[in-house]
Amino acid sequence: MMTQKKPVLVFDVNETLLDMTPLKKAINLLLNQEQGFRIWFGMLLHYSTVSNEIEQYHDFTTIAATTLQMAATSLDVNVSEAQIKETLAIITSLQTYPDVAKGLHLLKENGFRLITLTNSPDGALQKQLENSNLTHYFEQALSIDTVRKYKPAKETYHWAAKKLAVAPEEMMLIAAHGWDIAGASHAGLATGFIAREGQSLYNLARNPDYVAKDILEMAHLLVAHYQ
């Protein structure tokens, strides 16, 4: 029996690999709002796609700071630039979920190529991977900073495929965000959804090829399928 070719596994980083709970708590406190993080993060994603459409690129950190100020204004909360900078700096010191290292190790020892693809700037991404002890798992750590087009734009996934010298159909995006899964699927990638607490799929898009509660469970599914 022929062994199926293993896809190149492309991982989102924030909330997929790294636990954003410390940042969520800090932003909720800063905005004095229990749903502050959700309000801000929704605005961040919205205005990153606006950046794509109006062809006016600013890195994710800059958009994050701007939308955090916008969220504060909409909630009638006064925050300073220093408070915003200090709060957002937490993102570079986030740690992994307990399942991540075991899952990545299992995939790597079974011959899968592991890559990251994130909207975060390259400098922030490198700090995140170093501070969470993930760097050695990944063949490449890709940031959209180079292509200057935010996920879920089709061009971004296709740019990553070119960087990896594979066809989009030979890649699989693994992410905890329904919008990322929808974008990757539209670009021709296989997809694996990590059903982290509080995350849901966009049910008007194509269903993911795999669904798992965490990275370790996803690793077991993929190893079993591609053995």
mmCIF file of C-alpha atoms in Angstrom:
data_model
loop_
_atom_site.group_PDB
_atom_site.id
_atom_site.type_symbol
_atom_site.label_atom_id
_atom_site.label_comp_id
_atom_site.label_asym_id
_atom_site.label_seq_id
_atom_site.Cartn_x
_atom_site.Cartn_y
_atom_site.Cartn_z
ATOM 1 C CA MET A 1 0.000 0.000 0.000
ATOM 2 C CA MET A 2 1.351 3.430 -0.952
ATOM 3 C CA THR A 3 2.027 5.841 1.898
ATOM 4 C CA GLN A 4 0.311 9.181 1.462
ATOM 5 C CA LYS A 5 2.646 12.134 1.150
ATOM 6 C CA LYS A 6 2.735 14.081 4.376
ATOM 7 C CA PRO A 7 1.569 17.695 4.064
ATOM 8 C CA VAL A 8 3.744 20.563 5.229
ATOM 9 C CA LEU A 9 2.123 21.640 8.487
ATOM 10 C CA VAL A 10 1.738 25.401 8.806
ATOM 11 C CA PHE A 11 0.841 26.585 12.313
ATOM 12 C CA ASP A 12 -0.791 29.775 13.405
ATOM 13 C CA VAL A 13 0.844 30.968 16.640
ATOM 14 C CA ASN A 14 -1.372 33.100 18.898
ATOM 15 C CA GLU A 15 -4.104 31.050 20.612
ATOM 16 C CA THR A 16 -3.156 28.011 18.524
ATOM 17 C CA LEU A 17 0.224 27.392 20.171
ATOM 18 C CA LEU A 18 0.481 30.180 22.741
ATOM 19 C CA ASP A 19 -1.956 30.738 25.594
ATOM 20 C CA MET A 20 -3.121 34.359 25.443
ATOM 21 C CA THR A 21 -4.762 34.325 28.889
ATOM 22 C CA PRO A 22 -2.225 36.781 30.438
ATOM 23 C CA LEU A 23 -2.832 39.277 27.614
ATOM 24 C CA LYS A 24 -6.610 38.801 27.829
ATOM 25 C CA LYS A 25 -6.588 39.542 31.550
ATOM 26 C CA ALA A 26 -4.362 42.591 31.106
ATOM 27 C CA ILE A 27 -6.523 44.094 28.356
ATOM 28 C CA ASN A 28 -9.751 43.414 30.233
ATOM 29 C CA LEU A 29 -8.231 45.221 33.216
ATOM 30 C CA LEU A 30 -6.943 48.099 31.095
ATOM 31 C CA LEU A 31 -10.313 48.601 29.429
ATOM 32 C CA ASN A 32 -12.247 47.940 32.647
ATOM 33 C CA GLN A 33 -14.457 45.589 30.667
ATOM 34 C CA GLU A 34 -14.997 41.839 31.046
ATOM 35 C CA GLN A 35 -15.236 41.491 27.256
ATOM 36 C CA GLY A 36 -12.481 44.027 26.572
ATOM 37 C CA PHE A 37 -10.136 41.554 24.921
ATOM 38 C CA ARG A 38 -12.838 40.235 22.587
ATOM 39 C CA ILE A 39 -13.828 43.773 21.605
ATOM 40 C CA TRP A 40 -10.223 44.758 20.923
ATOM 41 C CA PHE A 41 -9.170 41.549 19.155
ATOM 42 C CA GLY A 42 -12.180 41.738 16.859
ATOM 43 C CA MET A 43 -11.209 45.296 15.943
ATOM 44 C CA LEU A 44 -7.601 44.237 15.387
ATOM 45 C CA LEU A 45 -8.609 41.541 12.906
ATOM 46 C CA HIS A 46 -11.108 43.843 11.229
ATOM 47 C CA TYR A 47 -8.638 46.647 10.638
ATOM 48 C CA SER A 48 -5.877 44.308 9.485
ATOM 49 C CA THR A 49 -8.195 43.216 6.679
ATOM 50 C CA VAL A 50 -9.024 46.882 6.043
ATOM 51 C CA SER A 51 -5.264 47.389 5.666
ATOM 52 C CA ASN A 52 -5.299 44.722 2.945
ATOM 53 C CA GLU A 53 -8.170 46.321 1.090
ATOM 54 C CA ILE A 54 -6.911 49.908 1.117
ATOM 55 C CA GLU A 55 -3.323 48.767 0.396
ATOM 56 C CA GLN A 56 -1.929 50.727 3.325
ATOM 57 C CA TYR A 57 0.298 48.380 5.283
ATOM 58 C CA HIS A 58 1.150 48.865 8.952
ATOM 59 C CA ASP A 59 2.620 46.025 10.992
ATOM 60 C CA PHE A 60 0.390 44.084 13.369
ATOM 61 C CA THR A 61 1.876 45.722 16.466
ATOM 62 C CA THR A 62 1.038 49.181 15.138
ATOM 63 C CA ILE A 63 -2.521 48.162 14.256
ATOM 64 C CA ALA A 64 -2.837 46.470 17.647
ATOM 65 C CA ALA A 65 -1.903 49.679 19.467
ATOM 66 C CA THR A 66 -4.179 51.812 17.305
ATOM 67 C CA THR A 67 -7.187 49.526 17.717
ATOM 68 C CA LEU A 68 -6.596 49.222 21.467
ATOM 69 C CA GLN A 69 -6.833 53.009 21.681
ATOM 70 C CA MET A 70 -9.973 52.857 19.515
ATOM 71 C CA ALA A 71 -11.482 50.224 21.815
ATOM 72 C CA ALA A 72 -10.737 52.394 24.845
ATOM 73 C CA THR A 73 -12.375 55.391 23.161
ATOM 74 C CA SER A 74 -15.476 53.365 22.270
ATOM 75 C CA LEU A 75 -15.739 52.204 25.890
ATOM 76 C CA ASP A 76 -15.104 55.726 27.217
ATOM 77 C CA VAL A 77 -11.927 54.669 29.041
ATOM 78 C CA ASN A 78 -8.812 56.840 29.209
ATOM 79 C CA VAL A 79 -5.570 54.988 28.497
ATOM 80 C CA SER A 80 -2.118 56.349 27.751
ATOM 81 C CA GLU A 81 0.320 55.311 25.020
ATOM 82 C CA ALA A 82 2.624 53.984 27.730
ATOM 83 C CA GLN A 83 -0.145 51.790 29.161
ATOM 84 C CA ILE A 84 -0.959 50.439 25.709
ATOM 85 C CA LYS A 85 2.692 49.678 24.958
ATOM 86 C CA GLU A 86 3.238 47.984 28.318
ATOM 87 C CA THR A 87 0.085 45.878 27.948
ATOM 88 C CA LEU A 88 0.776 44.745 24.396
ATOM 89 C CA ALA A 89 4.372 43.830 25.283
ATOM 90 C CA ILE A 90 2.940 40.846 27.168
ATOM 91 C CA ILE A 91 2.384 39.079 23.839
ATOM 92 C CA THR A 92 6.102 38.329 23.424
ATOM 93 C CA SER A 93 6.307 36.466 26.750
ATOM 94 C CA LEU A 94 3.293 34.176 26.295
ATOM 95 C CA GLN A 95 3.805 30.496 27.057
ATOM 96 C CA THR A 96 2.493 27.404 25.299
ATOM 97 C CA TYR A 97 -0.562 25.383 26.168
ATOM 98 C CA PRO A 98 0.389 22.136 27.971
ATOM 99 C CA ASP A 99 -0.335 20.008 24.886
ATOM 100 C CA VAL A 100 1.871 21.897 22.428
ATOM 101 C CA ALA A 101 5.395 20.581 23.023
ATOM 102 C CA LYS A 102 4.295 16.934 23.105
ATOM 103 C CA GLY A 103 2.240 17.380 19.949
ATOM 104 C CA LEU A 104 4.988 19.134 17.998
ATOM 105 C CA HIS A 105 7.545 16.563 19.134
ATOM 106 C CA LEU A 106 5.325 13.688 17.958
ATOM 107 C CA LEU A 107 4.817 15.318 14.556
ATOM 108 C CA LYS A 108 8.491 16.101 14.107
ATOM 109 C CA GLU A 109 9.669 12.620 15.035
ATOM 110 C CA ASN A 110 7.201 11.227 12.488
ATOM 111 C CA GLY A 111 8.710 13.217 9.656
ATOM 112 C CA PHE A 112 6.345 16.162 9.263
ATOM 113 C CA ARG A 113 7.763 19.522 8.191
ATOM 114 C CA LEU A 114 6.636 22.171 10.705
ATOM 115 C CA ILE A 115 6.331 25.877 9.841
ATOM 116 C CA THR A 116 4.714 28.898 11.458
ATOM 117 C CA LEU A 117 2.719 31.531 9.582
ATOM 118 C CA THR A 118 1.511 34.476 11.628
ATOM 119 C CA ASN A 119 0.237 38.021 11.264
ATOM 120 C CA SER A 120 2.675 39.122 13.981
ATOM 121 C CA PRO A 121 5.800 41.062 12.895
ATOM 122 C CA ASP A 122 8.949 39.013 12.419
ATOM 123 C CA GLY A 123 10.715 40.510 15.443
ATOM 124 C CA ALA A 124 7.789 39.759 17.747
ATOM 125 C CA LEU A 125 7.453 36.250 16.313
ATOM 126 C CA GLN A 126 11.103 35.430 16.974
ATOM 127 C CA LYS A 127 10.780 36.619 20.584
ATOM 128 C CA GLN A 128 7.604 34.587 21.046
ATOM 129 C CA LEU A 129 9.196 31.379 19.797
ATOM 130 C CA GLU A 130 12.361 31.917 21.830
ATOM 131 C CA ASN A 131 10.556 32.820 25.053
ATOM 132 C CA SER A 132 8.227 29.821 24.754
ATOM 133 C CA ASN A 133 11.041 27.390 23.788
ATOM 134 C CA LEU A 134 9.458 26.534 20.435
ATOM 135 C CA THR A 135 12.137 27.679 17.984
ATOM 136 C CA HIS A 136 13.766 24.263 17.494
ATOM 137 C CA TYR A 137 10.537 22.622 16.337
ATOM 138 C CA PHE A 138 10.136 24.765 13.232
ATOM 139 C CA GLU A 139 11.948 24.593 9.927
ATOM 140 C CA GLN A 140 10.907 28.164 9.153
ATOM 141 C CA ALA A 141 9.073 30.887 11.081
ATOM 142 C CA LEU A 142 7.162 32.945 8.536
ATOM 143 C CA SER A 143 5.588 36.329 9.211
ATOM 144 C CA ILE A 144 3.313 38.194 6.816
ATOM 145 C CA ASP A 145 5.645 41.175 7.316
ATOM 146 C CA THR A 146 7.498 40.145 4.155
ATOM 147 C CA VAL A 147 4.466 39.891 1.878
ATOM 148 C CA ARG A 148 2.681 42.758 3.710
ATOM 149 C CA LYS A 149 -0.695 41.087 3.331
ATOM 150 C CA TYR A 150 -2.596 39.826 6.355
ATOM 151 C CA LYS A 151 -4.213 36.444 6.650
ATOM 152 C CA PRO A 152 -6.832 35.429 5.561
ATOM 153 C CA ALA A 153 -5.822 36.889 2.158
ATOM 154 C CA LYS A 154 -5.267 34.123 -0.410
ATOM 155 C CA GLU A 155 -2.007 35.755 -1.535
ATOM 156 C CA THR A 156 -0.462 35.223 1.894
ATOM 157 C CA TYR A 157 -0.941 31.459 1.945
ATOM 158 C CA HIS A 158 0.293 31.235 -1.657
ATOM 159 C CA TRP A 159 3.366 33.300 -0.749
ATOM 160 C CA ALA A 160 4.102 30.838 2.060
ATOM 161 C CA ALA A 161 3.785 27.936 -0.382
ATOM 162 C CA LYS A 162 6.351 29.553 -2.687
ATOM 163 C CA LYS A 163 8.713 30.107 0.252
ATOM 164 C CA LEU A 164 8.446 26.418 1.091
ATOM 165 C CA ALA A 165 8.738 25.289 -2.536
ATOM 166 C CA VAL A 166 5.468 23.338 -2.424
ATOM 167 C CA ALA A 167 2.020 23.706 -3.943
ATOM 168 C CA PRO A 168 -0.745 25.095 -1.696
ATOM 169 C CA GLU A 169 -2.427 21.677 -1.929
ATOM 170 C CA GLU A 170 0.637 20.150 -0.268
ATOM 171 C CA MET A 171 0.204 22.309 2.841
ATOM 172 C CA MET A 172 -2.104 22.061 5.845
ATOM 173 C CA LEU A 173 -2.886 25.041 8.039
ATOM 174 C CA ILE A 174 -3.445 24.250 11.705
ATOM 175 C CA ALA A 175 -5.167 27.058 13.598
ATOM 176 C CA ALA A 176 -7.623 27.837 16.380
ATOM 177 C CA HIS A 177 -9.402 30.578 14.415
ATOM 178 C CA GLY A 178 -12.338 30.018 12.102
ATOM 179 C CA TRP A 179 -11.336 32.966 9.896
ATOM 180 C CA ASP A 180 -7.836 31.518 9.359
ATOM 181 C CA ILE A 181 -9.247 28.089 8.524
ATOM 182 C CA ALA A 182 -11.656 29.693 6.039
ATOM 183 C CA GLY A 183 -8.867 31.689 4.393
ATOM 184 C CA ALA A 184 -6.505 28.747 4.068
ATOM 185 C CA SER A 185 -9.209 26.499 2.672
ATOM 186 C CA HIS A 186 -10.107 29.149 0.091
ATOM 187 C CA ALA A 187 -6.427 29.277 -0.900
ATOM 188 C CA GLY A 188 -6.380 25.525 -1.558
ATOM 189 C CA LEU A 189 -4.746 24.279 1.654
ATOM 190 C CA ALA A 190 -5.936 21.377 3.763
ATOM 191 C CA THR A 191 -6.931 22.534 7.240
ATOM 192 C CA GLY A 192 -6.926 21.369 10.829
ATOM 193 C CA PHE A 193 -8.990 23.240 13.429
ATOM 194 C CA ILE A 194 -7.862 23.343 17.064
ATOM 195 C CA ALA A 195 -11.026 23.761 19.125
ATOM 196 C CA ARG A 196 -9.559 25.855 21.937
ATOM 197 C CA GLU A 197 -11.968 27.100 24.584
ATOM 198 C CA GLY A 198 -14.001 30.028 23.258
ATOM 199 C CA GLN A 199 -13.127 29.376 19.596
ATOM 200 C CA SER A 200 -15.568 28.387 16.857
ATOM 201 C CA LEU A 201 -15.574 27.678 13.156
ATOM 202 C CA TYR A 202 -17.095 29.944 10.516
ATOM 203 C CA ASN A 203 -19.875 27.609 9.442
ATOM 204 C CA LEU A 204 -20.485 29.357 6.113
ATOM 205 C CA ALA A 205 -17.045 28.262 4.913
ATOM 206 C CA ARG A 206 -15.820 24.785 3.996
ATOM 207 C CA ASN A 207 -15.437 22.430 6.939
ATOM 208 C CA PRO A 208 -11.859 21.708 8.072
ATOM 209 C CA ASP A 209 -10.302 18.385 7.158
ATOM 210 C CA TYR A 210 -9.499 17.657 10.793
ATOM 211 C CA VAL A 211 -10.801 18.885 14.135
ATOM 212 C CA ALA A 212 -9.068 18.252 17.460
ATOM 213 C CA LYS A 213 -9.277 19.680 20.948
ATOM 214 C CA ASP A 214 -5.540 20.434 21.076
ATOM 215 C CA ILE A 215 -2.205 20.039 19.275
ATOM 216 C CA LEU A 216 -1.426 16.631 20.788
ATOM 217 C CA GLU A 217 -4.753 15.177 19.681
ATOM 218 C CA MET A 218 -4.233 16.675 16.206
ATOM 219 C CA ALA A 219 -0.758 15.120 16.084
ATOM 220 C CA HIS A 220 -2.158 11.671 16.849
ATOM 221 C CA LEU A 221 -4.807 12.077 14.135
ATOM 222 C CA LEU A 222 -2.248 13.097 11.520
ATOM 223 C CA VAL A 223 0.332 10.459 12.444
ATOM 224 C CA ALA A 224 -2.354 7.755 12.242
ATOM 225 C CA HIS A 225 -3.601 9.030 8.864
ATOM 226 C CA TYR A 226 -0.196 9.470 7.208
ATOM 227 C CA GLN A 227 1.679 6.494 8.661
#
